[in-house]
């Protein structure tokens, strides 16, 4: 199971930085939770690419996908999944992309590169 702490990496954080790995894992867990709660997917794929200075986690589902304005509506309804993923990524200065997949589904990409 994934666990994470809300500890930001220092400016010289490397991919071996525990907080970077834990936060990446937390983002993947949140993306998986969102897919299972909202998308009704048949399949969810989680991919990890990592080396000494880079960590990329990708969660892709074949569910309903994102409707236009979905993140904004979720925030207004006090659903925190997307906001929590963004907050976690910001803690370690990672890029977070959430996009619709074709023909349906969602792709969440957490991309961290050490300095």
mmCIF file with all atom_site columns, N, CA and C in Angstrom, residues 23-88:
data_model
loop_
_atom_site.group_PDB
_atom_site.id
_atom_site.type_symbol
_atom_site.label_atom_id
_atom_site.label_alt_id
_atom_site.label_comp_id
_atom_site.label_asym_id
_atom_site.label_entity_id
_atom_site.label_seq_id
_atom_site.pdbx_PDB_ins_code
_atom_site.Cartn_x
_atom_site.Cartn_y
_atom_site.Cartn_z
_atom_site.occupancy
_atom_site.B_iso_or_equiv
_atom_site.pdbx_formal_charge
_atom_site.auth_seq_id
_atom_site.auth_comp_id
_atom_site.auth_asym_id
_atom_site.auth_atom_id
_atom_site.pdbx_PDB_model_num
ATOM 1   N N  . UNK A 1 23 ? 5.372   10.958 -2.107  1.00 0.00 ? 23 UNK A N  1
ATOM 2   C CA . UNK A 1 23 ? 4.367   11.858 -2.664  1.00 0.00 ? 23 UNK A CA 1
ATOM 3   C C  . UNK A 1 23 ? 3.913   11.373 -4.036  1.00 0.00 ? 23 UNK A C  1
ATOM 4   N N  . UNK A 1 24 ? 4.841   10.902 -4.858  1.00 0.00 ? 24 UNK A N  1
ATOM 5   C CA . UNK A 1 24 ? 4.453   10.317 -6.138  1.00 0.00 ? 24 UNK A CA 1
ATOM 6   C C  . UNK A 1 24 ? 3.501   9.151  -5.943  1.00 0.00 ? 24 UNK A C  1
ATOM 7   N N  . UNK A 1 25 ? 3.779   8.326  -4.966  1.00 0.00 ? 25 UNK A N  1
ATOM 8   C CA . UNK A 1 25 ? 2.916   7.190  -4.658  1.00 0.00 ? 25 UNK A CA 1
ATOM 9   C C  . UNK A 1 25 ? 1.545   7.668  -4.179  1.00 0.00 ? 25 UNK A C  1
ATOM 10  N N  . UNK A 1 26 ? 1.531   8.725  -3.385  1.00 0.00 ? 26 UNK A N  1
ATOM 11  C CA . UNK A 1 26 ? 0.263   9.278  -2.900  1.00 0.00 ? 26 UNK A CA 1
ATOM 12  C C  . UNK A 1 26 ? -0.577  9.815  -4.066  1.00 0.00 ? 26 UNK A C  1
ATOM 13  N N  . UNK A 1 27 ? 0.069   10.498 -5.012  1.00 0.00 ? 27 UNK A N  1
ATOM 14  C CA . UNK A 1 27 ? -0.650  11.003 -6.179  1.00 0.00 ? 27 UNK A CA 1
ATOM 15  C C  . UNK A 1 27 ? -1.251  9.841  -6.969  1.00 0.00 ? 27 UNK A C  1
ATOM 16  N N  . UNK A 1 28 ? -0.482  8.775  -7.156  1.00 0.00 ? 28 UNK A N  1
ATOM 17  C CA . UNK A 1 28 ? -0.989  7.600  -7.867  1.00 0.00 ? 28 UNK A CA 1
ATOM 18  C C  . UNK A 1 28 ? -2.183  6.999  -7.118  1.00 0.00 ? 28 UNK A C  1
ATOM 19  N N  . UNK A 1 29 ? -2.101  6.954  -5.802  1.00 0.00 ? 29 UNK A N  1
ATOM 20  C CA . UNK A 1 29 ? -3.202  6.422  -5.000  1.00 0.00 ? 29 UNK A CA 1
ATOM 21  C C  . UNK A 1 29 ? -4.454  7.290  -5.160  1.00 0.00 ? 29 UNK A C  1
ATOM 22  N N  . UNK A 1 30 ? -4.290  8.608  -5.128  1.00 0.00 ? 30 UNK A N  1
ATOM 23  C CA . UNK A 1 30 ? -5.428  9.511  -5.312  1.00 0.00 ? 30 UNK A CA 1
ATOM 24  C C  . UNK A 1 30 ? -6.037  9.358  -6.702  1.00 0.00 ? 30 UNK A C  1
ATOM 25  N N  . UNK A 1 31 ? -5.191  9.214  -7.722  1.00 0.00 ? 31 UNK A N  1
ATOM 26  C CA . UNK A 1 31 ? -5.691  9.026  -9.087  1.00 0.00 ? 31 UNK A CA 1
ATOM 27  C C  . UNK A 1 31 ? -6.468  7.722  -9.198  1.00 0.00 ? 31 UNK A C  1
ATOM 28  N N  . UNK A 1 32 ? -5.961  6.673  -8.582  1.00 0.00 ? 32 UNK A N  1
ATOM 29  C CA . UNK A 1 32 ? -6.653  5.389  -8.586  1.00 0.00 ? 32 UNK A CA 1
ATOM 30  C C  . UNK A 1 32 ? -7.987  5.500  -7.851  1.00 0.00 ? 32 UNK A C  1
ATOM 31  N N  . UNK A 1 33 ? -7.995  6.160  -6.699  1.00 0.00 ? 33 UNK A N  1
ATOM 32  C CA . UNK A 1 33 ? -9.241  6.383  -5.953  1.00 0.00 ? 33 UNK A CA 1
ATOM 33  C C  . UNK A 1 33 ? -10.266 7.109  -6.819  1.00 0.00 ? 33 UNK A C  1
ATOM 34  N N  . UNK A 1 34 ? -9.826  8.193  -7.499  1.00 0.00 ? 34 UNK A N  1
ATOM 35  C CA . UNK A 1 34 ? -10.737 8.948  -8.356  1.00 0.00 ? 34 UNK A CA 1
ATOM 36  C C  . UNK A 1 34 ? -11.304 8.082  -9.466  1.00 0.00 ? 34 UNK A C  1
ATOM 37  N N  . UNK A 1 35 ? -10.453 7.297  -10.091 1.00 0.00 ? 35 UNK A N  1
ATOM 38  C CA . UNK A 1 35 ? -10.918 6.432  -11.180 1.00 0.00 ? 35 UNK A CA 1
ATOM 39  C C  . UNK A 1 35 ? -11.979 5.454  -10.674 1.00 0.00 ? 35 UNK A C  1
ATOM 40  N N  . UNK A 1 36 ? -11.714 4.822  -9.557  1.00 0.00 ? 36 UNK A N  1
ATOM 41  C CA . UNK A 1 36 ? -12.644 3.816  -9.039  1.00 0.00 ? 36 UNK A CA 1
ATOM 42  C C  . UNK A 1 36 ? -13.946 4.434  -8.522  1.00 0.00 ? 36 UNK A C  1
ATOM 43  N N  . UNK A 1 37 ? -13.860 5.639  -7.958  1.00 0.00 ? 37 UNK A N  1
ATOM 44  C CA . UNK A 1 37 ? -15.052 6.292  -7.416  1.00 0.00 ? 37 UNK A CA 1
ATOM 45  C C  . UNK A 1 37 ? -15.928 6.949  -8.474  1.00 0.00 ? 37 UNK A C  1
ATOM 46  N N  . UNK A 1 38 ? -15.312 7.461  -9.542  1.00 0.00 ? 38 UNK A N  1
ATOM 47  C CA . UNK A 1 38 ? -16.055 8.326  -10.460 1.00 0.00 ? 38 UNK A CA 1
ATOM 48  C C  . UNK A 1 38 ? -16.129 7.838  -11.898 1.00 0.00 ? 38 UNK A C  1
ATOM 49  N N  . UNK A 1 39 ? -15.192 7.024  -12.350 1.00 0.00 ? 39 UNK A N  1
ATOM 50  C CA . UNK A 1 39 ? -15.079 6.762  -13.789 1.00 0.00 ? 39 UNK A CA 1
ATOM 51  C C  . UNK A 1 39 ? -15.682 5.438  -14.248 1.00 0.00 ? 39 UNK A C  1
ATOM 52  N N  . UNK A 1 40 ? -15.961 4.532  -13.339 1.00 0.00 ? 40 UNK A N  1
ATOM 53  C CA . UNK A 1 40 ? -16.471 3.208  -13.696 1.00 0.00 ? 40 UNK A CA 1
ATOM 54  C C  . UNK A 1 40 ? -15.600 2.519  -14.754 1.00 0.00 ? 40 UNK A C  1
ATOM 55  N N  . UNK A 1 41 ? -14.289 2.441  -14.514 1.00 0.00 ? 41 UNK A N  1
ATOM 56  C CA . UNK A 1 41 ? -13.405 1.848  -15.524 1.00 0.00 ? 41 UNK A CA 1
ATOM 57  C C  . UNK A 1 41 ? -13.482 0.322  -15.536 1.00 0.00 ? 41 UNK A C  1
ATOM 58  N N  . UNK A 1 42 ? -13.148 -0.245 -16.675 1.00 0.00 ? 42 UNK A N  1
ATOM 59  C CA . UNK A 1 42 ? -12.944 -1.685 -16.780 1.00 0.00 ? 42 UNK A CA 1
ATOM 60  C C  . UNK A 1 42 ? -11.489 -2.028 -16.470 1.00 0.00 ? 42 UNK A C  1
ATOM 61  N N  . UNK A 1 43 ? -10.611 -1.064 -16.743 1.00 0.00 ? 43 UNK A N  1
ATOM 62  C CA . UNK A 1 43 ? -9.176  -1.296 -16.567 1.00 0.00 ? 43 UNK A CA 1
ATOM 63  C C  . UNK A 1 43 ? -8.503  -0.007 -16.108 1.00 0.00 ? 43 UNK A C  1
ATOM 64  N N  . UNK A 1 44 ? -7.551  -0.150 -15.177 1.00 0.00 ? 44 UNK A N  1
ATOM 65  C CA . UNK A 1 44 ? -6.688  0.943  -14.750 1.00 0.00 ? 44 UNK A CA 1
ATOM 66  C C  . UNK A 1 44 ? -5.258  0.439  -14.847 1.00 0.00 ? 44 UNK A C  1
ATOM 67  N N  . UNK A 1 45 ? -4.415  1.228  -15.495 1.00 0.00 ? 45 UNK A N  1
ATOM 68  C CA . UNK A 1 45 ? -3.010  0.860  -15.663 1.00 0.00 ? 45 UNK A CA 1
ATOM 69  C C  . UNK A 1 45 ? -2.157  1.871  -14.923 1.00 0.00 ? 45 UNK A C  1
ATOM 70  N N  . UNK A 1 46 ? -1.208  1.374  -14.137 1.00 0.00 ? 46 UNK A N  1
ATOM 71  C CA . UNK A 1 46 ? -0.271  2.235  -13.424 1.00 0.00 ? 46 UNK A CA 1
ATOM 72  C C  . UNK A 1 46 ? 1.124   1.924  -13.931 1.00 0.00 ? 46 UNK A C  1
ATOM 73  N N  . UNK A 1 47 ? 1.825   2.959  -14.377 1.00 0.00 ? 47 UNK A N  1
ATOM 74  C CA . UNK A 1 47 ? 3.184   2.794  -14.887 1.00 0.00 ? 47 UNK A CA 1
ATOM 75  C C  . UNK A 1 47 ? 4.159   3.649  -14.101 1.00 0.00 ? 47 UNK A C  1
ATOM 76  N N  . UNK A 1 48 ? 5.369   3.143  -13.948 1.00 0.00 ? 48 UNK A N  1
ATOM 77  C CA . UNK A 1 48 ? 6.415   3.861  -13.230 1.00 0.00 ? 48 UNK A CA 1
ATOM 78  C C  . UNK A 1 48 ? 7.691   3.822  -14.056 1.00 0.00 ? 48 UNK A C  1
ATOM 79  N N  . UNK A 1 49 ? 8.288   4.989  -14.260 1.00 0.00 ? 49 UNK A N  1
ATOM 80  C CA . UNK A 1 49 ? 9.611   5.107  -14.856 1.00 0.00 ? 49 UNK A CA 1
ATOM 81  C C  . UNK A 1 49 ? 10.465  5.884  -13.869 1.00 0.00 ? 49 UNK A C  1
ATOM 82  N N  . UNK A 1 50 ? 11.642  5.383  -13.564 1.00 0.00 ? 50 UNK A N  1
ATOM 83  C CA . UNK A 1 50 ? 12.484  6.076  -12.591 1.00 0.00 ? 50 UNK A CA 1
ATOM 84  C C  . UNK A 1 50 ? 13.946  5.788  -12.849 1.00 0.00 ? 50 UNK A C  1
ATOM 85  N N  . UNK A 1 51 ? 14.761  6.783  -12.566 1.00 0.00 ? 51 UNK A N  1
ATOM 86  C CA . UNK A 1 51 ? 16.205  6.598  -12.501 1.00 0.00 ? 51 UNK A CA 1
ATOM 87  C C  . UNK A 1 51 ? 16.724  7.526  -11.407 1.00 0.00 ? 51 UNK A C  1
ATOM 88  N N  . UNK A 1 52 ? 18.003  7.782  -11.387 1.00 0.00 ? 52 UNK A N  1
ATOM 89  C CA . UNK A 1 52 ? 18.601  8.537  -10.292 1.00 0.00 ? 52 UNK A CA 1
ATOM 90  C C  . UNK A 1 52 ? 18.114  9.976  -10.192 1.00 0.00 ? 52 UNK A C  1
ATOM 91  N N  . UNK A 1 53 ? 17.570  10.536 -11.270 1.00 0.00 ? 53 UNK A N  1
ATOM 92  C CA . UNK A 1 53 ? 17.178  11.942 -11.213 1.00 0.00 ? 53 UNK A CA 1
ATOM 93  C C  . UNK A 1 53 ? 15.779  12.217 -11.765 1.00 0.00 ? 53 UNK A C  1
ATOM 94  N N  . UNK A 1 54 ? 14.972  11.174 -11.909 1.00 0.00 ? 54 UNK A N  1
ATOM 95  C CA . UNK A 1 54 ? 13.667  11.369 -12.536 1.00 0.00 ? 54 UNK A CA 1
ATOM 96  C C  . UNK A 1 54 ? 12.685  10.319 -12.023 1.00 0.00 ? 54 UNK A C  1
ATOM 97  N N  . UNK A 1 55 ? 11.468  10.755 -11.754 1.00 0.00 ? 55 UNK A N  1
ATOM 98  C CA . UNK A 1 55 ? 10.408  9.838  -11.351 1.00 0.00 ? 55 UNK A CA 1
ATOM 99  C C  . UNK A 1 55 ? 9.151   10.226 -12.115 1.00 0.00 ? 55 UNK A C  1
ATOM 100 N N  . UNK A 1 56 ? 8.596   9.271  -12.836 1.00 0.00 ? 56 UNK A N  1
ATOM 101 C CA . UNK A 1 56 ? 7.360   9.504  -13.575 1.00 0.00 ? 56 UNK A CA 1
ATOM 102 C C  . UNK A 1 56 ? 6.379   8.385  -13.236 1.00 0.00 ? 56 UNK A C  1
ATOM 103 N N  . UNK A 1 57 ? 5.198   8.785  -12.782 1.00 0.00 ? 57 UNK A N  1
ATOM 104 C CA . UNK A 1 57 ? 4.121   7.845  -12.486 1.00 0.00 ? 57 UNK A CA 1
ATOM 105 C C  . UNK A 1 57 ? 2.944   8.213  -13.372 1.00 0.00 ? 57 UNK A C  1
ATOM 106 N N  . UNK A 1 58 ? 2.366   7.207  -14.012 1.00 0.00 ? 58 UNK A N  1
ATOM 107 C CA . UNK A 1 58 ? 1.244   7.422  -14.927 1.00 0.00 ? 58 UNK A CA 1
ATOM 108 C C  . UNK A 1 58 ? 0.113   6.485  -14.520 1.00 0.00 ? 58 UNK A C  1
ATOM 109 N N  . UNK A 1 59 ? -1.062  7.047  -14.311 1.00 0.00 ? 59 UNK A N  1
ATOM 110 C CA . UNK A 1 59 ? -2.258  6.268  -14.004 1.00 0.00 ? 59 UNK A CA 1
ATOM 111 C C  . UNK A 1 59 ? -3.257  6.548  -15.119 1.00 0.00 ? 59 UNK A C  1
ATOM 112 N N  . UNK A 1 60 ? -3.646  5.494  -15.827 1.00 0.00 ? 60 UNK A N  1
ATOM 113 C CA . UNK A 1 60 ? -4.558  5.648  -16.960 1.00 0.00 ? 60 UNK A CA 1
ATOM 114 C C  . UNK A 1 60 ? -5.733  4.696  -16.793 1.00 0.00 ? 60 UNK A C  1
ATOM 115 N N  . UNK A 1 61 ? -6.940  5.229  -16.977 1.00 0.00 ? 61 UNK A N  1
ATOM 116 C CA . UNK A 1 61 ? -8.127  4.372  -16.907 1.00 0.00 ? 61 UNK A CA 1
ATOM 117 C C  . UNK A 1 61 ? -8.917  4.474  -18.198 1.00 0.00 ? 61 UNK A C  1
ATOM 118 N N  . UNK A 1 62 ? -9.795  3.510  -18.402 1.00 0.00 ? 62 UNK A N  1
ATOM 119 C CA . UNK A 1 62 ? -10.638 3.497  -19.603 1.00 0.00 ? 62 UNK A CA 1
ATOM 120 C C  . UNK A 1 62 ? -12.092 3.824  -19.254 1.00 0.00 ? 62 UNK A C  1
ATOM 121 N N  . UNK A 1 63 ? -12.267 4.608  -18.209 1.00 0.00 ? 63 UNK A N  1
ATOM 122 C CA . UNK A 1 63 ? -13.613 4.935  -17.740 1.00 0.00 ? 63 UNK A CA 1
ATOM 123 C C  . UNK A 1 63 ? -14.269 6.054  -18.526 1.00 0.00 ? 63 UNK A C  1
ATOM 124 N N  . UNK A 1 64 ? -15.106 6.804  -17.841 1.00 0.00 ? 64 UNK A N  1
ATOM 125 C CA . UNK A 1 64 ? -15.940 7.821  -18.472 1.00 0.00 ? 64 UNK A CA 1
ATOM 126 C C  . UNK A 1 64 ? -15.172 9.045  -18.949 1.00 0.00 ? 64 UNK A C  1
ATOM 127 N N  . UNK A 1 65 ? -13.980 9.261  -18.461 1.00 0.00 ? 65 UNK A N  1
ATOM 128 C CA . UNK A 1 65 ? -13.214 10.434 -18.875 1.00 0.00 ? 65 UNK A CA 1
ATOM 129 C C  . UNK A 1 65 ? -13.651 11.683 -18.140 1.00 0.00 ? 65 UNK A C  1
ATOM 130 N N  . UNK A 1 66 ? -12.982 12.773 -18.456 1.00 0.00 ? 66 UNK A N  1
ATOM 131 C CA . UNK A 1 66 ? -13.268 14.056 -17.823 1.00 0.00 ? 66 UNK A CA 1
ATOM 132 C C  . UNK A 1 66 ? -14.174 14.891 -18.715 1.00 0.00 ? 66 UNK A C  1
ATOM 133 N N  . UNK A 1 67 ? -15.211 15.405 -18.138 1.00 0.00 ? 67 UNK A N  1
ATOM 134 C CA . UNK A 1 67 ? -16.058 16.349 -18.849 1.00 0.00 ? 67 UNK A CA 1
ATOM 135 C C  . UNK A 1 67 ? -15.428 17.733 -18.740 1.00 0.00 ? 67 UNK A C  1
ATOM 136 N N  . UNK A 1 68 ? -15.721 18.600 -19.669 1.00 0.00 ? 68 UNK A N  1
ATOM 137 C CA . UNK A 1 68 ? -15.247 19.975 -19.597 1.00 0.00 ? 68 UNK A CA 1
ATOM 138 C C  . UNK A 1 68 ? -15.736 20.603 -18.298 1.00 0.00 ? 68 UNK A C  1
ATOM 139 N N  . UNK A 1 69 ? -14.821 21.203 -17.554 1.00 0.00 ? 69 UNK A N  1
ATOM 140 C CA . UNK A 1 69 ? -15.172 21.860 -16.303 1.00 0.00 ? 69 UNK A CA 1
ATOM 141 C C  . UNK A 1 69 ? -15.276 20.934 -15.110 1.00 0.00 ? 69 UNK A C  1
ATOM 142 N N  . UNK A 1 70 ? -14.994 19.647 -15.285 1.00 0.00 ? 70 UNK A N  1
ATOM 143 C CA . UNK A 1 70 ? -15.139 18.686 -14.179 1.00 0.00 ? 70 UNK A CA 1
ATOM 144 C C  . UNK A 1 70 ? -14.292 19.053 -12.962 1.00 0.00 ? 70 UNK A C  1
ATOM 145 N N  . UNK A 1 71 ? -13.010 19.417 -13.118 1.00 0.00 ? 71 UNK A N  1
ATOM 146 C CA . UNK A 1 71 ? -12.225 19.766 -11.924 1.00 0.00 ? 71 UNK A CA 1
ATOM 147 C C  . UNK A 1 71 ? -12.809 20.952 -11.154 1.00 0.00 ? 71 UNK A C  1
ATOM 148 N N  . UNK A 1 72 ? -13.310 21.955 -11.873 1.00 0.00 ? 72 UNK A N  1
ATOM 149 C CA . UNK A 1 72 ? -13.889 23.123 -11.216 1.00 0.00 ? 72 UNK A CA 1
ATOM 150 C C  . UNK A 1 72 ? -15.165 22.756 -10.463 1.00 0.00 ? 72 UNK A C  1
ATOM 151 N N  . UNK A 1 73 ? -16.012 21.930 -11.088 1.00 0.00 ? 73 UNK A N  1
ATOM 152 C CA . UNK A 1 73 ? -17.247 21.484 -10.413 1.00 0.00 ? 73 UNK A CA 1
ATOM 153 C C  . UNK A 1 73 ? -16.912 20.649 -9.185  1.00 0.00 ? 73 UNK A C  1
ATOM 154 N N  . UNK A 1 74 ? -15.914 19.818 -9.283  1.00 0.00 ? 74 UNK A N  1
ATOM 155 C CA . UNK A 1 74 ? -15.518 18.990 -8.138  1.00 0.00 ? 74 UNK A CA 1
ATOM 156 C C  . UNK A 1 74 ? -15.047 19.868 -6.983  1.00 0.00 ? 74 UNK A C  1
ATOM 157 N N  . UNK A 1 75 ? -14.274 20.895 -7.297  1.00 0.00 ? 75 UNK A N  1
ATOM 158 C CA . UNK A 1 75 ? -13.792 21.800 -6.244  1.00 0.00 ? 75 UNK A CA 1
ATOM 159 C C  . UNK A 1 75 ? -14.958 22.519 -5.566  1.00 0.00 ? 75 UNK A C  1
ATOM 160 N N  . UNK A 1 76 ? -15.928 22.970 -6.351  1.00 0.00 ? 76 UNK A N  1
ATOM 161 C CA . UNK A 1 76 ? -17.096 23.652 -5.777  1.00 0.00 ? 76 UNK A CA 1
ATOM 162 C C  . UNK A 1 76 ? -17.914 22.707 -4.905  1.00 0.00 ? 76 UNK A C  1
ATOM 163 N N  . UNK A 1 77 ? -17.921 21.424 -5.245  1.00 0.00 ? 77 UNK A N  1
ATOM 164 C CA . UNK A 1 77 ? -18.673 20.430 -4.471  1.00 0.00 ? 77 UNK A CA 1
ATOM 165 C C  . UNK A 1 77 ? -17.852 19.887 -3.304  1.00 0.00 ? 77 UNK A C  1
ATOM 166 N N  . UNK A 1 78 ? -16.688 20.487 -3.081  1.00 0.00 ? 78 UNK A N  1
ATOM 167 C CA . UNK A 1 78 ? -15.779 20.101 -1.994  1.00 0.00 ? 78 UNK A CA 1
ATOM 168 C C  . UNK A 1 78 ? -15.223 18.696 -2.161  1.00 0.00 ? 78 UNK A C  1
ATOM 169 N N  . UNK A 1 79 ? -15.100 18.229 -3.400  1.00 0.00 ? 79 UNK A N  1
ATOM 170 C CA . UNK A 1 79 ? -14.402 16.981 -3.688  1.00 0.00 ? 79 UNK A CA 1
ATOM 171 C C  . UNK A 1 79 ? -12.941 17.345 -3.870  1.00 0.00 ? 79 UNK A C  1
ATOM 172 N N  . UNK A 1 80 ? -12.072 16.693 -3.139  1.00 0.00 ? 80 UNK A N  1
ATOM 173 C CA . UNK A 1 80 ? -10.698 17.167 -3.038  1.00 0.00 ? 80 UNK A CA 1
ATOM 174 C C  . UNK A 1 80 ? -9.668  16.354 -3.814  1.00 0.00 ? 80 UNK A C  1
ATOM 175 N N  . UNK A 1 81 ? -10.045 15.306 -4.533  1.00 0.00 ? 81 UNK A N  1
ATOM 176 C CA . UNK A 1 81 ? -9.066  14.439 -5.172  1.00 0.00 ? 81 UNK A CA 1
ATOM 177 C C  . UNK A 1 81 ? -8.094  15.158 -6.085  1.00 0.00 ? 81 UNK A C  1
ATOM 178 N N  . UNK A 1 82 ? -8.618  15.942 -7.042  1.00 0.00 ? 82 UNK A N  1
ATOM 179 C CA . UNK A 1 82 ? -7.748  16.666 -7.978  1.00 0.00 ? 82 UNK A CA 1
ATOM 180 C C  . UNK A 1 82 ? -6.907  17.704 -7.251  1.00 0.00 ? 82 UNK A C  1
ATOM 181 N N  . UNK A 1 83 ? -7.539  18.452 -6.349  1.00 0.00 ? 83 UNK A N  1
ATOM 182 C CA . UNK A 1 83 ? -6.809  19.482 -5.602  1.00 0.00 ? 83 UNK A CA 1
ATOM 183 C C  . UNK A 1 83 ? -5.706  18.855 -4.752  1.00 0.00 ? 83 UNK A C  1
ATOM 184 N N  . UNK A 1 84 ? -5.987  17.720 -4.142  1.00 0.00 ? 84 UNK A N  1
ATOM 185 C CA . UNK A 1 84 ? -4.980  17.040 -3.324  1.00 0.00 ? 84 UNK A CA 1
ATOM 186 C C  . UNK A 1 84 ? -3.812  16.550 -4.178  1.00 0.00 ? 84 UNK A C  1
ATOM 187 N N  . UNK A 1 85 ? -4.098  16.034 -5.384  1.00 0.00 ? 85 UNK A N  1
ATOM 188 C CA . UNK A 1 85 ? -3.013  15.606 -6.273  1.00 0.00 ? 85 UNK A CA 1
ATOM 189 C C  . UNK A 1 85 ? -2.124  16.793 -6.628  1.00 0.00 ? 85 UNK A C  1
ATOM 190 N N  . UNK A 1 86 ? -2.742  17.919 -6.962  1.00 0.00 ? 86 UNK A N  1
ATOM 191 C CA . UNK A 1 86 ? -1.980  19.119 -7.330  1.00 0.00 ? 86 UNK A CA 1
ATOM 192 C C  . UNK A 1 86 ? -1.138  19.600 -6.148  1.00 0.00 ? 86 UNK A C  1
ATOM 193 N N  . UNK A 1 87 ? -1.718  19.625 -4.958  1.00 0.00 ? 87 UNK A N  1
ATOM 194 C CA . UNK A 1 87 ? -0.992  20.047 -3.759  1.00 0.00 ? 87 UNK A CA 1
ATOM 195 C C  . UNK A 1 87 ? 0.217   19.152 -3.512  1.00 0.00 ? 87 UNK A C  1
ATOM 196 N N  . UNK A 1 88 ? 0.005   17.845 -3.608  1.00 0.00 ? 88 UNK A N  1
ATOM 197 C CA . UNK A 1 88 ? 1.105   16.906 -3.388  1.00 0.00 ? 88 UNK A CA 1
ATOM 198 C C  . UNK A 1 88 ? 2.228   17.133 -4.407  1.00 0.00 ? 88 UNK A C  1
#
